[in-house]
Amino acid sequence: MRRRLVVVFLVPLVAILLSLGGATAWSATRSIQQAFYTEQLGDLGYFVTSARQALRSGSATVIDAEVERFHEVYGIDIVVFDLAGGVWASGLDAAEVLPDDDAARVDLALSGRRAEAPEPVFPWIAAESSLVEPVFDDGDVIGAVMLSADVEAPRTEILRQILVLSAVSAVSIGLGVLLVFQLARWVLSPVRRLDEAMIAIERGEMDARVAEDTGPPELRRMTRVFNGMADEIERVMTRQQEFALNASHELRNPLNALLLRVEHLSTGLDDDWKDDVEETREEGRRMARILETLLGLARGGRSDTTISAVDLTTLAARRAEAWSQVASHRGIRTLSSGDAPVMSVTDRTIVESALDAVIDNAVKFSPSDTVVEIGSHRSEGLCVLTVRDHGPGLTREQAENAADRFWRSDDSGGVPGSGLGLAIATDLLATIGGELRVDTPEDGGLLVSLLLPDGAAE
């Protein structure tokens, strides 16, 4: 963004400065050339008058002395031609054969046409150094005068002007570049600080804020809005963290009391209740692990996941057994499928919690006298847990939104729920690199797949 901003400001600025510098250089050099040609024409007019008198008298003695003295003082050559085009008077020995351009000018002057100052050419130097003017006597041409001057002086002055203007333009462009970079820094500094603050907040530094005393007024207003938003987010997250801490802490006491009662009751039961007591203990321990995970999330913003090798087939069978009694009250059977071990290196507590959320959703919406099938297998390098029910199912469009928070089907009727089950499962799986997929089998019902990384060799 900084590069684009610099280009947007710098290119027009450089173009304007170069245009102004070029126009100024052109104007200055034109003035130098016009002054040079004006001076030449003045000198030429003086010698035209002297040549007229000399040509009338037929004696070149006086004008020879003038042109010779003029050459000694100013370095300018004067040549007087008679009507036939021959050299009639000159300060030096004139060349017998004139260059083509000079000969053409002399012929033009002897025909009665006045000389015109030549147009300047690039790079703004004098195009020619010779001017020729006809000599008239009572309206008749009696000769011509040619003035040849050295253009070194005006050329040097022109080059000096160009160098001065180039230096001024270079300094101006340098100052412009510095100004543009300072302007870009001033404009973008709040944006850069906003970006740094957002990165800090993403890392968990919720107290990151941006100073509001620099930058344009519009960006200062945006900075104030960002700081206000960050304050509100910090306040909400603090309240959520406090609630999670309080809830998890308060739940641990009744859970511990419940487990103690189970242990006390188990002492008075015979061996027929041994399996039920052990399952109750296991559920209690699982609830304790979930509460520990919740406490970790509340304290540090993320859980301390315990990664281990998990047999998903065994896990699916245990969760199917754990949900069997709840399902039986609705006339539903839970069935686990699959005998071969499916190993995945993952967090057991998170997988169990996500699977429970999906099973709960399947049991809730399945009609009586149906089966909820829970299985596991490998597919395309992934470990997959599946929950298949035979309820009313969803359309393909509804299945795409089923994992959204608070989404519920219009056909859910009076079934209680908040629309968070599949969304919670999706979030839990995302923390361990997993994914949740909802499919609609052709024979009805719903198939929910939990995709987990395959991190163990068989």
Short mmCIF file of C-alpha atoms in Angstrom, two decimals:
data_model
loop_
_atom_site.label_atom_id
_atom_site.label_comp_id
_atom_site.label_asym_id
_atom_site.label_seq_id
_atom_site.Cartn_x
_atom_site.Cartn_y
_atom_site.Cartn_z
CA MET A 1 0.00 0.00 0.00
CA ARG A 2 2.87 2.34 0.80
CA ARG A 3 4.39 1.72 -2.63
CA ARG A 4 1.11 2.50 -4.37
CA LEU A 5 0.61 5.64 -2.32
CA VAL A 6 4.13 6.86 -3.08
CA VAL A 7 3.65 6.21 -6.79
CA VAL A 8 0.29 8.04 -6.82
CA PHE A 9 1.82 11.14 -5.24
CA LEU A 10 5.32 10.99 -6.69
CA VAL A 11 4.66 10.43 -10.39
CA PRO A 12 2.44 13.54 -10.85
CA LEU A 13 4.84 15.61 -8.73
CA VAL A 14 7.88 14.60 -10.80
CA ALA A 15 5.95 15.13 -14.04
CA ILE A 16 4.89 18.63 -12.95
CA LEU A 17 8.41 19.59 -11.84
CA LEU A 18 9.96 18.30 -15.07
CA SER A 19 7.35 20.11 -17.15
CA LEU A 20 7.91 23.36 -15.28
CA GLY A 21 11.70 22.93 -15.51
CA GLY A 22 11.54 22.24 -19.25
CA ALA A 23 9.24 25.19 -19.88
CA THR A 24 11.48 27.50 -17.84
CA ALA A 25 14.61 26.28 -19.65
CA TRP A 26 12.94 26.80 -23.01
CA SER A 27 11.86 30.32 -22.06
CA ALA A 28 15.30 31.26 -20.71
CA THR A 29 17.18 29.99 -23.75
CA ARG A 30 14.74 31.66 -26.12
CA SER A 31 15.36 34.95 -24.31
CA ILE A 32 19.15 34.48 -24.65
CA GLN A 33 18.86 33.71 -28.35
CA GLN A 34 16.50 36.61 -29.00
CA ALA A 35 18.89 38.98 -27.23
CA PHE A 36 21.77 37.58 -29.29
CA TYR A 37 19.93 37.99 -32.60
CA THR A 38 18.65 41.45 -31.63
CA GLU A 39 22.21 42.57 -30.98
CA GLN A 40 23.30 41.06 -34.31
CA LEU A 41 20.53 42.85 -36.18
CA GLY A 42 21.48 46.17 -34.54
CA ASP A 43 25.12 45.79 -35.59
CA LEU A 44 24.02 44.67 -39.03
CA GLY A 45 21.80 47.77 -39.43
CA TYR A 46 24.72 50.06 -38.54
CA PHE A 47 27.00 48.51 -41.17
CA VAL A 48 24.22 48.53 -43.79
CA THR A 49 24.11 52.33 -43.40
CA SER A 50 27.91 52.59 -43.63
CA ALA A 51 27.99 50.23 -46.63
CA ARG A 52 25.37 52.31 -48.46
CA GLN A 53 27.51 55.41 -48.15
CA ALA A 54 30.66 53.55 -49.19
CA LEU A 55 28.98 51.91 -52.18
CA ARG A 56 27.61 55.30 -53.28
CA SER A 57 31.04 56.89 -53.08
CA GLY A 58 32.71 53.90 -54.68
CA SER A 59 35.45 53.85 -52.01
CA ALA A 60 35.78 50.98 -49.47
CA THR A 61 38.56 52.59 -47.44
CA VAL A 62 36.37 53.91 -44.60
CA ILE A 63 34.25 50.81 -44.19
CA ASP A 64 37.28 48.51 -44.36
CA ALA A 65 38.74 50.26 -41.33
CA GLU A 66 35.41 50.01 -39.46
CA VAL A 67 34.87 46.32 -40.08
CA GLU A 68 38.47 45.55 -39.20
CA ARG A 69 38.24 47.49 -35.95
CA PHE A 70 34.88 45.84 -35.17
CA HIS A 71 36.41 42.41 -35.60
CA GLU A 72 39.35 43.26 -33.35
CA VAL A 73 37.08 44.53 -30.55
CA TYR A 74 34.08 42.14 -30.74
CA GLY A 75 35.34 39.20 -32.78
CA ILE A 76 32.51 39.60 -35.31
CA ASP A 77 33.20 39.40 -39.05
CA ILE A 78 31.56 41.87 -41.47
CA VAL A 79 31.63 41.31 -45.24
CA VAL A 80 30.16 43.76 -47.80
CA PHE A 81 29.13 42.38 -51.20
CA ASP A 82 28.52 44.43 -54.32
CA LEU A 83 25.54 43.95 -56.61
CA ALA A 84 27.37 41.26 -58.56
CA GLY A 85 27.91 39.20 -55.41
CA GLY A 86 31.64 39.84 -55.13
CA VAL A 87 33.37 40.81 -51.88
CA TRP A 88 33.65 44.58 -51.90
CA ALA A 89 34.90 45.19 -48.33
CA SER A 90 35.95 42.93 -45.45
CA GLY A 91 37.78 43.19 -42.17
CA LEU A 92 39.75 40.00 -43.00
CA ASP A 93 40.54 38.07 -46.10
CA ALA A 94 37.13 36.69 -47.03
CA ALA A 95 36.85 33.24 -48.49
CA GLU A 96 36.56 33.21 -52.25
CA VAL A 97 33.90 30.50 -52.13
CA LEU A 98 31.18 30.86 -49.53
CA PRO A 99 29.46 27.88 -47.92
CA ASP A 100 26.22 26.92 -49.60
CA ASP A 101 24.05 28.29 -46.80
CA ASP A 102 25.86 31.65 -46.73
CA ALA A 103 25.83 31.88 -50.54
CA ALA A 104 22.11 31.26 -50.54
CA ARG A 105 21.58 34.00 -47.97
CA VAL A 106 23.69 36.45 -50.00
CA ASP A 107 21.74 35.68 -53.17
CA LEU A 108 18.48 36.13 -51.26
CA ALA A 109 19.65 39.51 -49.91
CA LEU A 110 20.81 40.73 -53.35
CA SER A 111 17.35 39.90 -54.63
CA GLY A 112 15.96 42.41 -52.12
CA ARG A 113 14.73 40.16 -49.32
CA ARG A 114 15.67 40.88 -45.73
CA ALA A 115 17.23 38.26 -43.48
CA GLU A 116 15.14 36.50 -40.83
CA ALA A 117 16.46 35.21 -37.56
CA PRO A 118 16.65 31.40 -37.72
CA GLU A 119 14.47 29.32 -35.40
CA PRO A 120 16.28 27.73 -32.44
CA VAL A 121 16.82 23.99 -32.51
CA PHE A 122 17.27 21.34 -29.83
CA PRO A 123 19.08 21.55 -27.51
CA TRP A 124 18.25 25.22 -27.57
CA ILE A 125 21.43 26.49 -29.21
CA ALA A 126 21.85 29.01 -32.04
CA ALA A 127 21.06 27.30 -35.33
CA GLU A 128 23.25 29.62 -37.46
CA SER A 129 25.86 32.29 -36.87
CA SER A 130 25.45 34.40 -40.06
CA LEU A 131 22.91 37.09 -41.00
CA VAL A 132 22.72 38.87 -44.38
CA GLU A 133 20.91 42.17 -45.05
CA PRO A 134 20.43 43.91 -48.45
CA VAL A 135 21.69 47.45 -48.99
CA PHE A 136 19.10 49.70 -50.66
CA ASP A 137 19.63 53.04 -52.43
CA ASP A 138 16.43 54.81 -53.44
CA GLY A 139 14.61 51.50 -53.45
CA ASP A 140 17.21 49.67 -55.51
CA VAL A 141 19.53 46.98 -54.16
CA ILE A 142 23.14 48.04 -54.55
CA GLY A 143 24.79 45.38 -52.37
CA ALA A 144 24.54 43.23 -49.23
CA VAL A 145 26.17 43.01 -45.79
CA MET A 146 26.85 39.67 -44.03
CA LEU A 147 27.53 39.53 -40.29
CA SER A 148 29.11 36.34 -38.89
CA ALA A 149 29.31 36.06 -35.10
CA ASP A 150 30.68 33.36 -32.80
CA VAL A 151 27.83 31.60 -30.95
CA GLU A 152 30.06 30.25 -28.17
CA ALA A 153 29.02 32.96 -25.69
CA PRO A 154 25.22 32.47 -26.02
CA ARG A 155 25.71 28.68 -26.13
CA THR A 156 27.68 28.80 -22.90
CA GLU A 157 25.04 30.96 -21.27
CA ILE A 158 22.30 28.60 -22.44
CA LEU A 159 24.13 25.58 -21.07
CA ARG A 160 24.71 27.40 -17.78
CA GLN A 161 20.99 28.16 -17.55
CA ILE A 162 20.15 24.53 -18.30
CA LEU A 163 22.57 23.28 -15.64
CA VAL A 164 21.17 25.70 -13.06
CA LEU A 165 17.60 24.70 -13.87
CA SER A 166 18.55 20.99 -13.83
CA ALA A 167 20.12 21.41 -10.41
CA VAL A 168 17.06 23.25 -9.15
CA SER A 169 14.78 20.57 -10.63
CA ALA A 170 16.86 17.77 -9.09
CA VAL A 171 16.77 19.44 -5.67
CA SER A 172 13.03 20.06 -6.02
CA ILE A 173 12.41 16.43 -7.03
CA GLY A 174 14.55 15.25 -4.10
CA LEU A 175 12.57 17.43 -1.71
CA GLY A 176 9.36 16.20 -3.34
CA VAL A 177 10.38 12.56 -2.88
CA LEU A 178 11.24 13.23 0.76
CA LEU A 179 7.94 15.03 1.25
CA VAL A 180 5.97 12.19 -0.40
CA PHE A 181 7.66 9.55 1.75
CA GLN A 182 7.01 11.58 4.88
CA LEU A 183 3.39 12.06 3.81
CA ALA A 184 3.00 8.33 3.11
CA ARG A 185 4.52 7.52 6.50
CA TRP A 186 2.23 10.02 8.23
CA VAL A 187 -0.84 8.64 6.47
CA LEU A 188 0.02 4.96 6.87
CA SER A 189 1.52 4.98 10.37
CA PRO A 190 -1.93 4.54 12.03
CA VAL A 191 -2.71 1.72 9.60
CA ARG A 192 0.59 0.03 10.43
CA ARG A 193 -0.05 0.37 14.16
CA LEU A 194 -3.59 -0.97 13.68
CA ASP A 195 -2.16 -3.97 11.88
CA GLU A 196 0.37 -4.58 14.66
CA ALA A 197 -2.35 -4.23 17.30
CA MET A 198 -4.62 -6.72 15.50
CA ILE A 199 -1.74 -9.20 15.24
CA ALA A 200 -1.07 -8.74 18.97
CA ILE A 201 -4.73 -9.33 19.80
CA GLU A 202 -4.70 -12.42 17.61
CA ARG A 203 -1.77 -13.70 19.70
CA GLY A 204 -3.85 -13.20 22.82
CA GLU A 205 -2.53 -9.80 23.95
CA MET A 206 -5.97 -8.35 24.59
CA ASP A 207 -4.57 -5.12 26.08
CA ALA A 208 -3.00 -4.04 22.77
CA ARG A 209 -4.16 -0.54 21.77
CA VAL A 210 -3.22 2.13 19.22
CA ALA A 211 -2.22 5.74 19.96
CA GLU A 212 -4.78 8.20 18.64
CA ASP A 213 -2.57 11.31 18.30
CA THR A 214 -1.08 10.81 14.80
CA GLY A 215 -2.30 10.46 11.25
CA PRO A 216 -5.12 12.12 9.31
CA PRO A 217 -8.36 12.92 11.17
CA GLU A 218 -10.21 10.12 9.34
CA LEU A 219 -7.67 7.52 10.47
CA ARG A 220 -7.65 8.93 13.99
CA ARG A 221 -11.41 8.38 14.09
CA MET A 222 -10.89 4.81 12.85
CA THR A 223 -8.24 4.31 15.53
CA ARG A 224 -10.66 5.46 18.24
CA VAL A 225 -13.31 3.08 16.91
CA PHE A 226 -10.78 0.22 16.89
CA ASN A 227 -9.71 0.95 20.48
CA GLY A 228 -13.35 1.04 21.55
CA MET A 229 -14.00 -2.25 19.79
CA ALA A 230 -10.92 -3.81 21.41
CA ASP A 231 -12.09 -2.61 24.84
CA GLU A 232 -15.50 -4.17 24.27
CA ILE A 233 -14.00 -7.45 23.05
CA GLU A 234 -11.68 -7.56 26.05
CA ARG A 235 -14.59 -6.88 28.39
CA VAL A 236 -16.76 -9.59 26.81
CA MET A 237 -13.96 -12.14 26.78
CA THR A 238 -13.11 -11.34 30.39
CA ARG A 239 -16.73 -11.91 31.39
CA GLN A 240 -16.84 -15.16 29.41
CA GLN A 241 -13.59 -16.28 30.99
CA GLU A 242 -14.89 -15.46 34.47
CA PHE A 243 -18.13 -17.31 33.75
CA ALA A 244 -16.25 -20.37 32.48
CA LEU A 245 -13.97 -20.31 35.52
CA ASN A 246 -16.87 -19.98 37.91
CA ALA A 247 -19.00 -22.59 36.15
CA SER A 248 -16.24 -25.17 35.89
CA HIS A 249 -15.17 -24.56 39.47
CA GLU A 250 -18.71 -24.80 40.82
CA LEU A 251 -19.40 -27.98 38.83
CA ARG A 252 -16.36 -29.76 40.21
CA ASN A 253 -17.76 -29.80 43.75
CA PRO A 254 -21.07 -31.53 42.96
CA LEU A 255 -19.25 -33.86 40.56
CA ASN A 256 -16.80 -34.91 43.26
CA ALA A 257 -19.71 -35.35 45.69
CA LEU A 258 -21.52 -37.47 43.12
CA LEU A 259 -18.50 -39.68 42.59
CA LEU A 260 -18.13 -40.14 46.35
CA ARG A 261 -21.78 -41.21 46.57
CA VAL A 262 -21.22 -43.68 43.76
CA GLU A 263 -18.27 -45.14 45.64
CA HIS A 264 -20.35 -45.30 48.81
CA LEU A 265 -23.28 -46.94 47.03
CA SER A 266 -21.00 -49.46 45.33
CA THR A 267 -20.05 -50.90 48.72
CA GLY A 268 -23.62 -51.99 49.32
CA LEU A 269 -24.25 -53.55 45.90
CA ASP A 270 -23.55 -57.09 44.82
CA ASP A 271 -21.39 -58.16 41.90
CA ASP A 272 -24.27 -57.87 39.41
CA TRP A 273 -23.91 -54.08 39.59
CA LYS A 274 -20.16 -54.09 39.14
CA ASP A 275 -20.23 -53.20 35.42
CA ASP A 276 -22.77 -50.41 35.95
CA VAL A 277 -20.74 -48.93 38.78
CA GLU A 278 -17.57 -49.01 36.67
CA GLU A 279 -19.35 -47.30 33.77
CA THR A 280 -20.61 -44.63 36.16
CA ARG A 281 -17.10 -44.13 37.45
CA GLU A 282 -15.77 -43.81 33.89
CA GLU A 283 -18.44 -41.21 33.03
CA GLY A 284 -17.52 -39.30 36.15
CA ARG A 285 -13.83 -39.34 35.26
CA ARG A 286 -14.70 -38.20 31.73
CA MET A 287 -16.75 -35.33 33.13
CA ALA A 288 -13.76 -34.39 35.29
CA ARG A 289 -11.50 -34.34 32.23
CA ILE A 290 -13.99 -32.13 30.40
CA LEU A 291 -14.06 -29.72 33.33
CA GLU A 292 -10.25 -29.63 33.42
CA THR A 293 -10.27 -28.81 29.70
CA LEU A 294 -12.81 -26.07 30.32
CA LEU A 295 -10.66 -24.64 33.12
CA GLY A 296 -7.63 -24.64 30.83
CA LEU A 297 -9.56 -22.79 28.15
CA ALA A 298 -10.82 -20.26 30.68
CA ARG A 299 -7.36 -19.60 32.13
CA GLY A 300 -5.22 -19.40 29.01
CA GLY A 301 -7.59 -19.11 26.08
CA ARG A 302 -6.67 -22.61 24.92
CA SER A 303 -6.79 -26.08 26.36
CA ASP A 304 -3.78 -28.16 27.31
CA THR A 305 -4.57 -30.99 24.94
CA THR A 306 -3.31 -34.46 25.81
CA ILE A 307 -2.29 -36.18 22.61
CA SER A 308 -2.20 -39.98 22.64
CA ALA A 309 -2.94 -42.97 20.47
CA VAL A 310 -6.69 -43.62 20.51
CA ASP A 311 -8.49 -46.66 19.12
CA LEU A 312 -11.56 -45.08 17.53
CA THR A 313 -13.32 -48.43 17.17
CA THR A 314 -13.15 -49.03 20.92
CA LEU A 315 -14.11 -45.42 21.63
CA ALA A 316 -17.16 -45.69 19.35
CA ALA A 317 -18.27 -48.90 21.06
CA ARG A 318 -17.97 -47.33 24.51
CA ARG A 319 -19.91 -44.23 23.55
CA ALA A 320 -22.60 -46.36 21.92
CA GLU A 321 -22.91 -48.33 25.17
CA ALA A 322 -22.92 -45.13 27.25
CA TRP A 323 -25.79 -43.67 25.19
CA SER A 324 -27.78 -46.91 25.03
CA GLN A 325 -29.86 -46.24 28.13
CA VAL A 326 -30.68 -42.66 27.11
CA ALA A 327 -31.66 -43.87 23.64
CA SER A 328 -33.73 -46.76 24.99
CA HIS A 329 -36.06 -44.32 26.79
CA ARG A 330 -37.05 -43.06 23.31
CA GLY A 331 -37.34 -46.53 21.85
CA ILE A 332 -34.06 -46.16 19.95
CA ARG A 333 -31.13 -48.59 19.83
CA THR A 334 -27.48 -47.57 19.54
CA LEU A 335 -25.29 -49.93 17.57
CA SER A 336 -21.53 -49.85 17.11
CA SER A 337 -20.04 -51.28 13.95
CA GLY A 338 -16.51 -52.24 13.02
CA ASP A 339 -14.12 -54.77 14.55
CA ALA A 340 -10.71 -53.72 13.17
CA PRO A 341 -8.84 -51.16 15.27
CA VAL A 342 -8.66 -47.66 13.82
CA MET A 343 -5.79 -45.82 15.54
CA SER A 344 -5.43 -42.05 15.57
CA VAL A 345 -3.02 -39.86 17.52
CA THR A 346 -5.37 -37.27 18.92
CA ASP A 347 -7.01 -35.89 22.07
CA ARG A 348 -9.41 -38.48 23.49
CA THR A 349 -11.45 -36.00 25.54
CA ILE A 350 -12.09 -33.68 22.60
CA VAL A 351 -13.03 -36.57 20.29
CA GLU A 352 -15.39 -38.01 22.90
CA SER A 353 -17.04 -34.63 23.49
CA ALA A 354 -17.52 -34.02 19.75
CA LEU A 355 -18.88 -37.56 19.25
CA ASP A 356 -21.28 -37.13 22.18
CA ALA A 357 -22.62 -33.92 20.65
CA VAL A 358 -23.29 -35.71 17.34
CA ILE A 359 -24.87 -38.78 19.03
CA ASP A 360 -27.08 -36.52 21.13
CA ASN A 361 -28.26 -34.80 17.97
CA ALA A 362 -28.98 -38.16 16.28
CA VAL A 363 -30.88 -39.59 19.26
CA LYS A 364 -32.88 -36.39 19.64
CA PHE A 365 -34.22 -36.39 16.07
CA SER A 366 -34.55 -40.13 15.43
CA PRO A 367 -38.04 -41.69 15.60
CA SER A 368 -38.71 -44.65 17.88
CA ASP A 369 -37.96 -48.20 16.75
CA THR A 370 -34.92 -47.02 14.76
CA VAL A 371 -31.20 -47.56 15.13
CA VAL A 372 -28.38 -45.05 15.53
CA GLU A 373 -25.26 -46.63 14.06
CA ILE A 374 -21.83 -45.53 15.33
CA GLY A 375 -18.79 -46.79 13.45
CA SER A 376 -15.19 -46.10 12.48
CA HIS A 377 -13.00 -46.69 9.45
CA ARG A 378 -10.12 -45.28 7.41
CA SER A 379 -10.68 -43.29 4.24
CA GLU A 380 -8.19 -41.41 2.04
CA GLY A 381 -5.53 -41.12 4.72
CA LEU A 382 -7.99 -40.03 7.44
CA CYS A 383 -9.57 -41.73 10.43
CA VAL A 384 -13.36 -41.40 10.30
CA LEU A 385 -15.99 -41.74 13.02
CA THR A 386 -19.53 -41.95 11.65
CA VAL A 387 -22.93 -41.48 13.25
CA ARG A 388 -25.82 -42.67 11.05
CA ASP A 389 -29.45 -42.12 12.06
CA HIS A 390 -32.71 -42.89 10.32
CA GLY A 391 -34.60 -39.75 11.19
CA PRO A 392 -36.32 -37.24 8.87
CA GLY A 393 -32.96 -36.13 7.47
CA LEU A 394 -32.19 -32.88 5.68
CA THR A 395 -32.00 -31.58 2.16
CA ARG A 396 -28.58 -30.95 0.62
CA GLU A 397 -28.99 -27.21 1.12
CA GLN A 398 -29.97 -27.71 4.77
CA ALA A 399 -27.05 -30.10 5.33
CA GLU A 400 -24.62 -27.36 4.25
CA ASN A 401 -25.92 -25.13 7.07
CA ALA A 402 -26.44 -27.82 9.71
CA ALA A 403 -23.12 -27.07 11.47
CA ASP A 404 -23.83 -23.34 11.78
CA ARG A 405 -24.47 -21.98 15.24
CA PHE A 406 -28.13 -21.75 16.29
CA TRP A 407 -29.30 -23.20 12.97
CA ARG A 408 -32.35 -25.44 13.21
CA SER A 409 -34.44 -27.05 10.51
CA ASP A 410 -37.95 -25.78 9.95
CA ASP A 411 -39.09 -29.40 10.32
CA SER A 412 -37.62 -29.81 13.81
CA GLY A 413 -41.05 -29.25 15.30
CA GLY A 414 -41.22 -29.15 19.07
CA VAL A 415 -37.98 -31.03 19.65
CA PRO A 416 -36.09 -29.03 22.31
CA GLY A 417 -32.64 -27.76 21.41
CA SER A 418 -30.56 -24.67 20.71
CA GLY A 419 -28.95 -25.59 17.38
CA LEU A 420 -25.45 -25.75 18.89
CA GLY A 421 -24.66 -29.49 18.93
CA LEU A 422 -23.04 -29.85 15.53
CA ALA A 423 -21.49 -26.38 15.76
CA ILE A 424 -19.79 -27.30 19.05
CA ALA A 425 -18.56 -30.57 17.54
CA THR A 426 -17.15 -28.64 14.57
CA ASP A 427 -15.27 -26.22 16.85
CA LEU A 428 -13.90 -29.03 19.00
CA LEU A 429 -12.59 -30.94 15.99
CA ALA A 430 -11.00 -27.79 14.56
CA THR A 431 -8.78 -27.50 17.69
CA ILE A 432 -7.14 -30.86 16.87
CA GLY A 433 -7.03 -30.46 13.10
CA GLY A 434 -10.22 -32.40 12.46
CA GLU A 435 -13.32 -31.70 10.44
CA LEU A 436 -17.05 -32.48 10.58
CA ARG A 437 -19.02 -33.42 7.48
CA VAL A 438 -22.81 -33.76 7.14
CA ASP A 439 -24.21 -35.96 4.35
CA THR A 440 -27.73 -36.96 3.32
CA PRO A 441 -27.97 -40.67 2.36
CA GLU A 442 -30.36 -41.58 -0.41
CA ASP A 443 -32.45 -43.84 1.86
CA GLY A 444 -33.10 -41.01 4.34
CA GLY A 445 -31.70 -40.00 7.67
CA LEU A 446 -28.43 -38.24 8.27
CA LEU A 447 -24.79 -39.34 8.15
CA VAL A 448 -22.36 -37.24 10.19
CA SER A 449 -18.66 -37.97 9.78
CA LEU A 450 -15.88 -36.87 12.14
CA LEU A 451 -12.63 -36.70 10.12
CA LEU A 452 -9.47 -37.03 12.20
CA PRO A 453 -5.76 -37.14 11.30
CA ASP A 454 -4.36 -40.62 10.81
CA GLY A 455 -1.27 -40.45 13.00
CA ALA A 456 -0.56 -44.07 13.85
CA ALA A 457 0.66 -47.06 11.93
CA GLU A 458 -1.28 -50.27 12.11
#
